[in-house]
PDB file of C-alpha atoms in Angstrom:
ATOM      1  CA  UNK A   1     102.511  18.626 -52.654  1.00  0.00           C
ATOM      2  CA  UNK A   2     103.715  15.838 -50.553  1.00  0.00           C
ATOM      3  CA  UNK A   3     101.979  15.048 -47.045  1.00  0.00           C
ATOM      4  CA  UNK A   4     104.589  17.307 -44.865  1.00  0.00           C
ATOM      5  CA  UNK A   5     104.202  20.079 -46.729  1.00  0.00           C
ATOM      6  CA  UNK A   6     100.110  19.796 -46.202  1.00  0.00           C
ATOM      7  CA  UNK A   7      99.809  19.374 -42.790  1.00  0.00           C
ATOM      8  CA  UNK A   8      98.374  22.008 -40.323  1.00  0.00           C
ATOM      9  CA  UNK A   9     101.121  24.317 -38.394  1.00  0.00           C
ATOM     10  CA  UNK A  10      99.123  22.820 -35.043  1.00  0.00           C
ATOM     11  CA  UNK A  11     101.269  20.134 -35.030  1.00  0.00           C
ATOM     12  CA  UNK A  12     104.125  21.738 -34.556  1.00  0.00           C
ATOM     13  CA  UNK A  13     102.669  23.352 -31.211  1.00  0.00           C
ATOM     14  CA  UNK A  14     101.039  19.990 -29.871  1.00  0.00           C
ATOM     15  CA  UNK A  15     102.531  17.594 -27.574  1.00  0.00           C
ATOM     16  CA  UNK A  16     103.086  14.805 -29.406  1.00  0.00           C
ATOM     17  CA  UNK A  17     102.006  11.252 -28.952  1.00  0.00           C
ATOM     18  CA  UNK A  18     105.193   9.878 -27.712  1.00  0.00           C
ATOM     19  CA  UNK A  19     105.234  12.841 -25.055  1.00  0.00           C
ATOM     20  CA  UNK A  20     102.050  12.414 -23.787  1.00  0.00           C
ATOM     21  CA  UNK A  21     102.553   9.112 -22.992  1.00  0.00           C
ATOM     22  CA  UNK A  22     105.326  10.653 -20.768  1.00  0.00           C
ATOM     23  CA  UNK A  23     102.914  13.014 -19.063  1.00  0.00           C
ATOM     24  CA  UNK A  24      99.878  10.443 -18.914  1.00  0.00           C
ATOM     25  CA  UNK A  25     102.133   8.900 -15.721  1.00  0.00           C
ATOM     26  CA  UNK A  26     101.703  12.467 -13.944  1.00  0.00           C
ATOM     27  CA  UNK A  27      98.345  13.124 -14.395  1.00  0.00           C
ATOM     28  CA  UNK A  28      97.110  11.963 -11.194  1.00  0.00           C
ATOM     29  CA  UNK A  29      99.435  14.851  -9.926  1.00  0.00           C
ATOM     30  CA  UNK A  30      97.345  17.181 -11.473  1.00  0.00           C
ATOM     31  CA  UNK A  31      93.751  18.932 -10.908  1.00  0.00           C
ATOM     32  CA  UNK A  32      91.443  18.133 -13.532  1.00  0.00           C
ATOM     33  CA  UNK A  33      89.560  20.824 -14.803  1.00  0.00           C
ATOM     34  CA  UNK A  34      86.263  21.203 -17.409  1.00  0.00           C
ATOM     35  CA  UNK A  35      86.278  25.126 -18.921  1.00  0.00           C
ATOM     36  CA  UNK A  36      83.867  26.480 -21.079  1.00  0.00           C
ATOM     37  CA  UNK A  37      84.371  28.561 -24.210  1.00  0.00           C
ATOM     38  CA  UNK A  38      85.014  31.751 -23.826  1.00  0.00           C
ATOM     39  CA  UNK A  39      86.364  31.089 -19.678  1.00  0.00           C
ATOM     40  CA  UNK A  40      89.225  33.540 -19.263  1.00  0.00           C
ATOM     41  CA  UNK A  41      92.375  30.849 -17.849  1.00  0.00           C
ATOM     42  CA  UNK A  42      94.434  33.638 -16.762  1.00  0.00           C
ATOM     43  CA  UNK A  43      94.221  37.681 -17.013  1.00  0.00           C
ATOM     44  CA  UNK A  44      97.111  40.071 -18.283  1.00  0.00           C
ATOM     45  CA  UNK A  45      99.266  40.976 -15.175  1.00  0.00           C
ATOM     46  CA  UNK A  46      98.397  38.223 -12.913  1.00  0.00           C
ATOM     47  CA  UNK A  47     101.409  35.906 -12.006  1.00  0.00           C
ATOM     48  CA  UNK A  48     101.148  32.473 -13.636  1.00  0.00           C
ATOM     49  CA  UNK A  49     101.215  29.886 -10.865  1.00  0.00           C
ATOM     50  CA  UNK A  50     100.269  27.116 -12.621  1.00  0.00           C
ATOM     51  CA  UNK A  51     101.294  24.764 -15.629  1.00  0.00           C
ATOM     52  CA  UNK A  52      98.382  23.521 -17.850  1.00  0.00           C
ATOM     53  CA  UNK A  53      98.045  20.741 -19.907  1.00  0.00           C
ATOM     54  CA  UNK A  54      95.403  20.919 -22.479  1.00  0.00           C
ATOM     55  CA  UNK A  55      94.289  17.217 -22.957  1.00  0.00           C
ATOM     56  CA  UNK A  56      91.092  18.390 -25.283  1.00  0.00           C
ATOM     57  CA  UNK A  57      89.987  21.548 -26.541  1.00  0.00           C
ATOM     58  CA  UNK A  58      91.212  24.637 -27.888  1.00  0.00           C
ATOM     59  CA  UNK A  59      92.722  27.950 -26.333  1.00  0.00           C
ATOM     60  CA  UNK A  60      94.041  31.355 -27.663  1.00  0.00           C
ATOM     61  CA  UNK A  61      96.662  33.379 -26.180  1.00  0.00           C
ATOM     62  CA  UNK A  62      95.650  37.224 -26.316  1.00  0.00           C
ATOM     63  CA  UNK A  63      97.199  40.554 -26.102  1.00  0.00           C
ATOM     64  CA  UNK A  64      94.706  43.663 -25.985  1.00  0.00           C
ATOM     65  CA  UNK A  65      95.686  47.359 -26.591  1.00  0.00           C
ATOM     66  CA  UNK A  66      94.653  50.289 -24.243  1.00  0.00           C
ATOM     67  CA  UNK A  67      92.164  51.045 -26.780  1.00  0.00           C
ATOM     68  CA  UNK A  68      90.421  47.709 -27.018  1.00  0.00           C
ATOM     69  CA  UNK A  69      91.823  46.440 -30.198  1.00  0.00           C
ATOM     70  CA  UNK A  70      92.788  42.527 -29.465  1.00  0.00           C
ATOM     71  CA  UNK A  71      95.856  40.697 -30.784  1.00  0.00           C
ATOM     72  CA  UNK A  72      95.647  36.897 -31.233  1.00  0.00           C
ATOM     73  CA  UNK A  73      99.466  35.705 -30.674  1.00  0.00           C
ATOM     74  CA  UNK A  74      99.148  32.229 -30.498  1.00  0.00           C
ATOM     75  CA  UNK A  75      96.547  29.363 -30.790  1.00  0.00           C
ATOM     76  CA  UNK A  76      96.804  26.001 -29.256  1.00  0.00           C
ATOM     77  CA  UNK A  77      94.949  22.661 -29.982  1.00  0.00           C
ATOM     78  CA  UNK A  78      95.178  19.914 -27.919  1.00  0.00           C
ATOM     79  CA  UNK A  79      96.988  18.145 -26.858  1.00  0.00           C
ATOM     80  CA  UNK A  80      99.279  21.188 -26.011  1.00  0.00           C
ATOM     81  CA  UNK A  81     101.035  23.070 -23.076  1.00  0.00           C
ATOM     82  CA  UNK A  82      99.776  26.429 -21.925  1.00  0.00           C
ATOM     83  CA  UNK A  83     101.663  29.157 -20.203  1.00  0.00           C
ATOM     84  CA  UNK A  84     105.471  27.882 -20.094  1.00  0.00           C
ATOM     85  CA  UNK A  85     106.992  31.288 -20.730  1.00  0.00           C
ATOM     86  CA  UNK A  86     105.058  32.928 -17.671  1.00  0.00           C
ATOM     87  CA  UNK A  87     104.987  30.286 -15.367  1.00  0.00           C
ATOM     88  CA  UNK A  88     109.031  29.725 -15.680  1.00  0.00           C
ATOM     89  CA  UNK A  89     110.174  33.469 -15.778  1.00  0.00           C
ATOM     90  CA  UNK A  90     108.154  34.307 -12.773  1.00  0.00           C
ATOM     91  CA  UNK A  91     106.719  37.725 -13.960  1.00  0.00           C
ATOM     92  CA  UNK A  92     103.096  39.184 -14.530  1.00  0.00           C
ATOM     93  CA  UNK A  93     101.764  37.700 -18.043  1.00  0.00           C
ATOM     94  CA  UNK A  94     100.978  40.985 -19.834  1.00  0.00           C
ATOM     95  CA  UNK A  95      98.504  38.412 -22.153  1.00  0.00           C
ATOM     96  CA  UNK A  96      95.583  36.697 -21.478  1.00  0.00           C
ATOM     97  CA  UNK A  97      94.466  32.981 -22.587  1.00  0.00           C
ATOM     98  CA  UNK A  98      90.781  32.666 -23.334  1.00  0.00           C
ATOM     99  CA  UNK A  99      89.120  29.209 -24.026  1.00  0.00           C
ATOM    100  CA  UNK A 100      87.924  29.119 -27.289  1.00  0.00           C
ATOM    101  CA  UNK A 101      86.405  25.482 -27.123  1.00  0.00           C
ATOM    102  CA  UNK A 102      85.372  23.302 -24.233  1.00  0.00           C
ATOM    103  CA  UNK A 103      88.377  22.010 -22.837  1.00  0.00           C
ATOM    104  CA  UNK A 104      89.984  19.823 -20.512  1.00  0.00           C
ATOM    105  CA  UNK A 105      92.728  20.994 -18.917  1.00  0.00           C
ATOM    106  CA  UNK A 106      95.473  19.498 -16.078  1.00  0.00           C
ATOM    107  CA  UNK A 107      96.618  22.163 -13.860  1.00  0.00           C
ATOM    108  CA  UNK A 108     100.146  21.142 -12.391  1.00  0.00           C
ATOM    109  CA  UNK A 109     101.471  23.413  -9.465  1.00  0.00           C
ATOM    110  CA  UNK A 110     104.849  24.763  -9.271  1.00  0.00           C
ATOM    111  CA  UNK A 111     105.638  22.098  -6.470  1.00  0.00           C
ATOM    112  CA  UNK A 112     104.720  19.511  -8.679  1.00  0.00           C
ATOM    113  CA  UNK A 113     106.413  20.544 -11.876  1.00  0.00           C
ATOM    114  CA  UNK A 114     109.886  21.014 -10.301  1.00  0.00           C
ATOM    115  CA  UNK A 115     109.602  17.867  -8.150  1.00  0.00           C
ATOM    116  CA  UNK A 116     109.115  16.060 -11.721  1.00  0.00           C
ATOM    117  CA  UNK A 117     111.680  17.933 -13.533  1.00  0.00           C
ATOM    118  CA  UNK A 118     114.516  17.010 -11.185  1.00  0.00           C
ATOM    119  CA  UNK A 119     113.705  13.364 -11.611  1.00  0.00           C
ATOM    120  CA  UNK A 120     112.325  12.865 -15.774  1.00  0.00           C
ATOM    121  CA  UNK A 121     114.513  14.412 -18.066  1.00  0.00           C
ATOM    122  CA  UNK A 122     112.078  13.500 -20.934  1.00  0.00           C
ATOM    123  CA  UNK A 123     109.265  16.252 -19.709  1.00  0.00           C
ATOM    124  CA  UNK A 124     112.436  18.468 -19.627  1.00  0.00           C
ATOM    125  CA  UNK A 125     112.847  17.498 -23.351  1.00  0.00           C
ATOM    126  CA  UNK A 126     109.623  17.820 -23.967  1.00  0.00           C
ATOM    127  CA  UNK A 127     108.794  21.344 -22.447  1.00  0.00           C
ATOM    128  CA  UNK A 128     111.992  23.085 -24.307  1.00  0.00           C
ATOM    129  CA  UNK A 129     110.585  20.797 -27.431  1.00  0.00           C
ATOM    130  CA  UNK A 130     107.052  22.914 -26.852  1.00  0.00           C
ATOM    131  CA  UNK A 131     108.566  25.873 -26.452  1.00  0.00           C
ATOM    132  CA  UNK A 132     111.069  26.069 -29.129  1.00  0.00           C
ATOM    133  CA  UNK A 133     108.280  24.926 -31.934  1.00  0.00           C
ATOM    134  CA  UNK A 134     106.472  28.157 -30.148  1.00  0.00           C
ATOM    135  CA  UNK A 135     109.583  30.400 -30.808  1.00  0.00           C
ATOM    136  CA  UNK A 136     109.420  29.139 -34.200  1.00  0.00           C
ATOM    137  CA  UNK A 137     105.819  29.990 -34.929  1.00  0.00           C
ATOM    138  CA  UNK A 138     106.452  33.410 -33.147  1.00  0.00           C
ATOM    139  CA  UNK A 139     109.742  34.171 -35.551  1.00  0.00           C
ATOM    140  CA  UNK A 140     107.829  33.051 -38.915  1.00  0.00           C
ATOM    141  CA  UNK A 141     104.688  35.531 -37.491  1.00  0.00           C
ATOM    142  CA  UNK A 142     107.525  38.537 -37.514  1.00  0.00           C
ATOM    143  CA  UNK A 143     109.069  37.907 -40.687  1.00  0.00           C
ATOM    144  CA  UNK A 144     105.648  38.250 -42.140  1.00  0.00           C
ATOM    145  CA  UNK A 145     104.550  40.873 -40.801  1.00  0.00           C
ATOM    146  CA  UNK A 146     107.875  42.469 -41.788  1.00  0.00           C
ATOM    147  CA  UNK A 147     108.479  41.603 -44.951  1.00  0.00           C
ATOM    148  CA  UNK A 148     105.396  39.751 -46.527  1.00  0.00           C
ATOM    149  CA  UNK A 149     102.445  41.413 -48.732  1.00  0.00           C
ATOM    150  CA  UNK A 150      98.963  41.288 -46.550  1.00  0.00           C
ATOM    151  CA  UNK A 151      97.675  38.844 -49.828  1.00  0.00           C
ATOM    152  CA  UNK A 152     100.865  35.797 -48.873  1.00  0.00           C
ATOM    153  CA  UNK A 153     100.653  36.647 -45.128  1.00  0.00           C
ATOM    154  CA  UNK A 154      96.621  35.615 -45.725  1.00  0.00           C
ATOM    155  CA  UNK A 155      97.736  32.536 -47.576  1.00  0.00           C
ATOM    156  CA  UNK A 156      99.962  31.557 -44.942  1.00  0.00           C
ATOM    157  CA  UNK A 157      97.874  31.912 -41.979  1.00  0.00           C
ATOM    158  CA  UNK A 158      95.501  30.106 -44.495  1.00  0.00           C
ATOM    159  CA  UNK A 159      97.821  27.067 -44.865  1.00  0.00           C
ATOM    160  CA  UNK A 160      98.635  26.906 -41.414  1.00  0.00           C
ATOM    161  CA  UNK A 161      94.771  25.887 -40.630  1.00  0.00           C
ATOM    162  CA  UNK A 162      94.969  23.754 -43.852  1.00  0.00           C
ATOM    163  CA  UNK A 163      93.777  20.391 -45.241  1.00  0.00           C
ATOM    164  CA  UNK A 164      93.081  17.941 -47.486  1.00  0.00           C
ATOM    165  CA  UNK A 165      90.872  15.457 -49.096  1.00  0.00           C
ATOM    166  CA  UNK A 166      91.501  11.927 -49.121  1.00  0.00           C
ATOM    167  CA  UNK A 167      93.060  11.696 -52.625  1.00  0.00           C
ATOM    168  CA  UNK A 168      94.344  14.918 -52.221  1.00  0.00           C
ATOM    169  CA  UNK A 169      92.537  16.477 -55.025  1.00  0.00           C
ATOM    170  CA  UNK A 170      90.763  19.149 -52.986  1.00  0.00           C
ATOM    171  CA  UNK A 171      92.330  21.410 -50.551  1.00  0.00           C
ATOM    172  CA  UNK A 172      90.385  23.755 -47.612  1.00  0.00           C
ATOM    173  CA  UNK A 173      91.948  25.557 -44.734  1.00  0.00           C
ATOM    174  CA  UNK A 174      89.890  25.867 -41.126  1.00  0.00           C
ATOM    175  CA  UNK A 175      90.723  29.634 -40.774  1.00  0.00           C
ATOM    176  CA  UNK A 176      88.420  29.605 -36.981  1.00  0.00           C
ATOM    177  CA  UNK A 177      88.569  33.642 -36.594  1.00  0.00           C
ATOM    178  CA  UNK A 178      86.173  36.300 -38.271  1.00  0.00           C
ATOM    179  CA  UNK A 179      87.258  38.692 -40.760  1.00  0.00           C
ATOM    180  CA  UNK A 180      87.940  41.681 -37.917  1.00  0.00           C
ATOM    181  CA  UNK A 181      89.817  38.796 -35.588  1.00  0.00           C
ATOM    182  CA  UNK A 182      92.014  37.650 -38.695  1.00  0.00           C
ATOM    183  CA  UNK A 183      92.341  41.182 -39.249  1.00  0.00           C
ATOM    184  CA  UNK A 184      93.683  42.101 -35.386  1.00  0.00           C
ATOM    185  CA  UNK A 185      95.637  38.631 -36.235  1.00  0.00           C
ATOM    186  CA  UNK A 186      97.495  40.026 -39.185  1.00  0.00           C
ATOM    187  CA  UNK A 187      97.709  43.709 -37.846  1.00  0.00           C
ATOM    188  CA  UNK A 188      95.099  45.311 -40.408  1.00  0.00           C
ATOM    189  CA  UNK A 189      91.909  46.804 -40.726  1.00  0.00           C
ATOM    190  CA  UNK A 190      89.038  44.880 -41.604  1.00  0.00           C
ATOM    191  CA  UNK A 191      88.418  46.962 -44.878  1.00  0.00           C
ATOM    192  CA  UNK A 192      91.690  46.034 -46.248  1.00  0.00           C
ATOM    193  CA  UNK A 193      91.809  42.716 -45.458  1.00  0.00           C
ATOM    194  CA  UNK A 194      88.465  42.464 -47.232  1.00  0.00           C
ATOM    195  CA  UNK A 195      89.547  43.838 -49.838  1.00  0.00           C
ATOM    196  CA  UNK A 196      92.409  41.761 -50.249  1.00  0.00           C
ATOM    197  CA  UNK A 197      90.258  38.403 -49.665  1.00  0.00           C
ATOM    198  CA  UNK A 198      88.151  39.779 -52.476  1.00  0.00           C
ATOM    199  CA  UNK A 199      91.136  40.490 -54.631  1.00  0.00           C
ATOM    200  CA  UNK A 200      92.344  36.659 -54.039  1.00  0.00           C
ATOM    201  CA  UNK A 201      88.540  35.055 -54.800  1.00  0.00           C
ATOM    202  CA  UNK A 202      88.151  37.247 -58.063  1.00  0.00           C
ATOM    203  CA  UNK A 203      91.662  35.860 -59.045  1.00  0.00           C
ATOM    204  CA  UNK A 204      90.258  31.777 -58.253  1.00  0.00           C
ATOM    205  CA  UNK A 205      93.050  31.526 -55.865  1.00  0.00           C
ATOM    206  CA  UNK A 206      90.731  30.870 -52.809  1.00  0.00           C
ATOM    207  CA  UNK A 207      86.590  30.814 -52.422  1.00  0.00           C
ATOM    208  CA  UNK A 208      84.835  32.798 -50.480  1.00  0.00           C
ATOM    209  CA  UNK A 209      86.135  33.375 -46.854  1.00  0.00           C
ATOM    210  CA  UNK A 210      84.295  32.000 -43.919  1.00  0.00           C
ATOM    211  CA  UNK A 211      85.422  31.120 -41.058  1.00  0.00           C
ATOM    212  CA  UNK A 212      84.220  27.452 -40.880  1.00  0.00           C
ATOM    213  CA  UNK A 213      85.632  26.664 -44.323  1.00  0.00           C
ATOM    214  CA  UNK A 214      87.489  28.328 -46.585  1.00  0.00           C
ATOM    215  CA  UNK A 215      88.578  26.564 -50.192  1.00  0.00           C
ATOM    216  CA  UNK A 216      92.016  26.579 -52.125  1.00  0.00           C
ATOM    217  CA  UNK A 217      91.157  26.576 -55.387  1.00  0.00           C
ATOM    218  CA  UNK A 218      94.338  27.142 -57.137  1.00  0.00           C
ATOM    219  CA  UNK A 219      96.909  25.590 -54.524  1.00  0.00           C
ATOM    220  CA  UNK A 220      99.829  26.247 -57.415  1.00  0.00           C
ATOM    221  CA  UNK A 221      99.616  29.577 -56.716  1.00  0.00           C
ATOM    222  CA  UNK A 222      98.353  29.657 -53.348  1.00  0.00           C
ATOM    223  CA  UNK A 223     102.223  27.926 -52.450  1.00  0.00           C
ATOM    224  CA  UNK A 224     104.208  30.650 -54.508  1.00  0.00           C
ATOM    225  CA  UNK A 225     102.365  33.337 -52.648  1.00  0.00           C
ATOM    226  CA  UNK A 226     103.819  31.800 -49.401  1.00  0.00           C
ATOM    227  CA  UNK A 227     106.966  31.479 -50.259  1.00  0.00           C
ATOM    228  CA  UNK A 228     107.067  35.223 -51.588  1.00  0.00           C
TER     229      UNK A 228
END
């Protein structure tokens, strides 16, 4: 495996360095903001008013069910954008985004994003940039849940939190969610996605599963079943 093919699907949702150097100069625009986990940014149906910039932290973008059940649709690490689809289309957010670490976040107003639009064509580029890597993520979430066995579609939510060691000998992934949120995540019950996890540790493709730290131990056939 070379490094591209190792590196963690957050960085195709994070503003990257050369763009935040472009939004660093607007950041006095802004209204800085500390949120704890678990601080609800915005609730399903309200309007989204506001552009945020997540400078540090993590948040999740939610969906949940008229029974309860929740649906994680998107995760962001900073240094990423929150809430571009609502805030430019205008309409109630039928989502919500939940904190999920402390965070610091910039909260641009309308006035303030559309005065800097008209004059920087680079946070132009870099908002359609943000949203088109989400688009991306969303399209590749469809086409497994579509077409992909529940055993890959672990593996690749698996490699999308994943890492390496050093001299690249050893290989984890940073999963973050409990067995009944990856299950919501992946659209299962908890039973069979245990079942499943136990099916891949008793075949020494992955260790144990825990949310902190979960090991690839046979990354050989940890790939194939992604690309199934």
């Amino acid at each position: 495996m070379n490094d591209t093919e190792i590196k963690s699907i957050h960085e195709f949702s994070q503003v990257s360095q050369k763009d935040m150097r472009e939004w660093d100069k607007y950041l006095p625009l802004a209204v800085k903001q500390k949120r704890p986990k678990g601080y609800e940014l915005f609730k399903g149906g309200e309007i989204w008013n506001k552009l945020y910039l997540c400078q540090q932290g993590e948040a999740k973008c939610i969906r949940v069910s008229p029974e309860g059940k929740e649906k994680i649709l998107w995760q962001g690490v900073a240094p990423c954008l929150l809430g571009e689809g609502p805030f430019f289309d205008g309409l109630p957010t039928l989502s919500s985004f939940v904190i999920t670490k402390p965070s610091i976040l910039y909260a641009f107003s309308a006035e303030t994003v559309y005065s800097v639009l008209l004059k920087d064509p680079d946070i132009v580029t870099s908002i359609i940039r943000h949203l088109s890597h989400k688009i991306r993520l969303m399209h590749n979430q469809n086409c497994c849940l579509s077409f992909s066995e529940l055993s890959s579609r672990i593996c690749m939510y698996l490699y999308q939190k994943m890492y390496s060691s050093d001299d690249k000998k050893q290989f984890y992934s940073i999963p973050g969610l409990t067995q009944q949120d990856l299950a919501n995540h992946l659209s299962v019950h908890r039973v069979t996605l245990n079942k499943t996890l136990r099916l891949l540790e008793q075949q020494g493709i992955i260790g144990p599963y825990n949310k902190k730290i979960t090991y690839i131990l046979d990354i050989d056939t940890f790939m194939r079943l992604i690309q199934e």
